[in-house]
Amino acid sequence: MPAFPEKEMLRLAKAWDRAITLGLMASGQDVKYHFDPDGGVLPVAEGKSGQVLANGERLTPAVTERLRAQMPLLAEMVTFYERGQISGRGLAGAPEDGVSALGAPRAAAPVPAVDERALQRAQEATSDLIAQGRVSDGAGAMVTPSEHGVLMAVGGRDGELYANGRALTATWADRLRERMPDLAEDVDRLQAIRAEWQDTPPQDRSTALGACHDPNCLGAH
């Protein structure tokens, strides 16, 4: 049996404290931990707005890419949660290595405000896709705040991945990277997801929209 990763668990405890303080999740909430033989730890939980949290962070495409590189033995689990997030399944169907409850959080920096106008434009563009029949009525969406706007991705009925109301073609992806350079890695990962969907489309690409009260969340909308 490998040694218990005590130092890593202490570091992760601080990350979850910060997630609670930022309002991403409730205190005392259960966290699911996955361990690998090399001492790697992947803790996951479901945030207040339905988004998946890993290591106390919103599971954005850039975060999933980094976690896969850092923990190759847990890369398949990271991919499982990534797909669960974008399809709206959350943590459903995940194996359970261990579950622990979080305690009270410590102080942390405030959450930055999201660009409400940019979010509204992205939501309106997604509503147009619903009206055109390209996306299921009440579609699930993945929202990532940017310093320069908002990136909203949603799966379509045709196996296409739409971002801010348009199909995520190479040209549109390049334009999004120009507009939101801080989310360039997230756009890269969304392109990779789109390529996977074109090869093996999932059975259910969208789920019902739900109310999101976290202004800086990544999850179902």
GROMACS .gro file of N, CA, C and O in nm, residues 2 34-42 64-81 95 97:
model
  120
    2PRO      N    1   0.062   0.221  -0.088
    2PRO     CA    2   0.141   0.344  -0.088
    2PRO      C    3   0.110   0.426   0.037
    2PRO      O    4   0.005   0.411   0.100
   34HIS      N    5  -1.037   1.061  -0.512
   34HIS     CA    6  -0.981   0.950  -0.589
   34HIS      C    7  -0.828   0.953  -0.570
   34HIS      O    8  -0.766   1.058  -0.582
   35PHE      N    9  -0.769   0.838  -0.544
   35PHE     CA   10  -0.625   0.828  -0.517
   35PHE      C   11  -0.560   0.739  -0.622
   35PHE      O   12  -0.619   0.643  -0.670
   36ASP      N   13  -0.434   0.773  -0.656
   36ASP     CA   14  -0.358   0.683  -0.743
   36ASP      C   15  -0.234   0.633  -0.668
   36ASP      O   16  -0.195   0.690  -0.566
   37PRO      N   17  -0.171   0.524  -0.716
   37PRO     CA   18  -0.058   0.464  -0.644
   37PRO      C   19   0.064   0.556  -0.630
   37PRO      O   20   0.149   0.531  -0.546
   38ASP      N   21   0.072   0.660  -0.714
   38ASP     CA   22   0.187   0.751  -0.708
   38ASP      C   23   0.167   0.865  -0.610
   38ASP      O   24   0.247   0.958  -0.606
   39GLY      N   25   0.058   0.862  -0.535
   39GLY     CA   26   0.033   0.968  -0.438
   39GLY      C   27  -0.052   1.082  -0.490
   39GLY      O   28  -0.074   1.181  -0.419
   40GLY      N   29  -0.101   1.071  -0.613
   40GLY     CA   30  -0.189   1.174  -0.667
   40GLY      C   31  -0.328   1.166  -0.604
   40GLY      O   32  -0.375   1.057  -0.570
   41VAL      N   33  -0.392   1.282  -0.589
   41VAL     CA   34  -0.525   1.288  -0.529
   41VAL      C   35  -0.614   1.376  -0.618
   41VAL      O   36  -0.575   1.486  -0.655
   42LEU      N   37  -0.731   1.325  -0.651
   42LEU     CA   38  -0.830   1.402  -0.728
   42LEU      C   39  -0.957   1.412  -0.644
   42LEU      O   40  -1.036   1.318  -0.639
   64THR      N   41  -0.911   2.097  -1.659
   64THR     CA   42  -0.909   1.954  -1.689
   64THR      C   43  -0.781   1.915  -1.762
   64THR      O   44  -0.720   1.811  -1.734
   65GLU      N   45  -0.738   2.000  -1.854
   65GLU     CA   46  -0.615   1.972  -1.929
   65GLU      C   47  -0.495   1.968  -1.834
   65GLU      O   48  -0.408   1.881  -1.844
   66ARG      N   49  -0.491   2.064  -1.741
   66ARG     CA   50  -0.380   2.068  -1.645
   66ARG      C   51  -0.381   1.947  -1.552
   66ARG      O   52  -0.275   1.889  -1.524
   67LEU      N   53  -0.500   1.909  -1.505
   67LEU     CA   54  -0.509   1.795  -1.413
   67LEU      C   55  -0.467   1.666  -1.482
   67LEU      O   56  -0.402   1.580  -1.422
   68ARG      N   57  -0.505   1.650  -1.609
   68ARG     CA   58  -0.465   1.529  -1.682
   68ARG      C   59  -0.314   1.520  -1.694
   68ARG      O   60  -0.256   1.412  -1.685
   69ALA      N   61  -0.249   1.635  -1.716
   69ALA     CA   62  -0.102   1.636  -1.727
   69ALA      C   63  -0.036   1.610  -1.592
   69ALA      O   64   0.067   1.542  -1.585
   70GLN      N   65  -0.093   1.664  -1.486
   70GLN     CA   66  -0.034   1.649  -1.353
   70GLN      C   67  -0.055   1.509  -1.295
   70GLN      O   68   0.030   1.459  -1.222
   71MET      N   69  -0.170   1.446  -1.328
   71MET     CA   70  -0.203   1.315  -1.271
   71MET      C   71  -0.242   1.218  -1.382
   71MET      O   72  -0.361   1.187  -1.401
   72PRO      N   73  -0.146   1.170  -1.461
   72PRO     CA   74  -0.179   1.084  -1.575
   72PRO      C   75  -0.253   0.956  -1.535
   72PRO      O   76  -0.332   0.904  -1.613
   73LEU      N   77  -0.228   0.904  -1.414
   73LEU     CA   78  -0.296   0.782  -1.371
   73LEU      C   79  -0.443   0.807  -1.339
   73LEU      O   80  -0.522   0.712  -1.332
   74LEU      N   81  -0.480   0.934  -1.320
   74LEU     CA   82  -0.620   0.969  -1.293
   74LEU      C   83  -0.681   1.046  -1.410
   74LEU      O   84  -0.788   1.104  -1.397
   75ALA      N   85  -0.612   1.044  -1.525
   75ALA     CA   86  -0.658   1.121  -1.640
   75ALA      C   87  -0.798   1.078  -1.686
   75ALA      O   88  -0.881   1.161  -1.724
   76GLU      N   89  -0.824   0.946  -1.682
   76GLU     CA   90  -0.955   0.898  -1.724
   76GLU      C   91  -1.066   0.948  -1.631
   76GLU      O   92  -1.177   0.978  -1.677
   77MET      N   93  -1.036   0.959  -1.502
   77MET     CA   94  -1.135   1.011  -1.409
   77MET      C   95  -1.162   1.159  -1.435
   77MET      O   96  -1.275   1.206  -1.429
   78VAL      N   97  -1.056   1.234  -1.465
   78VAL     CA   98  -1.073   1.376  -1.497
   78VAL      C   99  -1.163   1.391  -1.620
   78VAL      O  100  -1.255   1.474  -1.622
   79THR      N  101  -1.138   1.309  -1.722
   79THR     CA  102  -1.219   1.313  -1.844
   79THR      C  103  -1.364   1.275  -1.814
   79THR      O  104  -1.458   1.334  -1.868
   80PHE      N  105  -1.384   1.176  -1.726
   80PHE     CA  106  -1.519   1.135  -1.687
   80PHE      C  107  -1.596   1.254  -1.629
   80PHE      O  108  -1.711   1.279  -1.667
   81TYR      N  109  -1.534   1.328  -1.538
   81TYR     CA  110  -1.603   1.441  -1.476
   81TYR      C  111  -1.621   1.555  -1.575
   81TYR      O  112  -1.721   1.628  -1.570
   95PRO      N  113  -1.730   0.641  -0.960
   95PRO     CA  114  -1.691   0.548  -0.854
   95PRO      C  115  -1.656   0.624  -0.727
   95PRO      O  116  -1.624   0.743  -0.732
   97ASP      N  117  -1.410   0.634  -0.424
   97ASP     CA  118  -1.291   0.591  -0.351
   97ASP      C  119  -1.304   0.624  -0.203
   97ASP      O  120  -1.274   0.545  -0.116
   0.00000   0.00000   0.00000
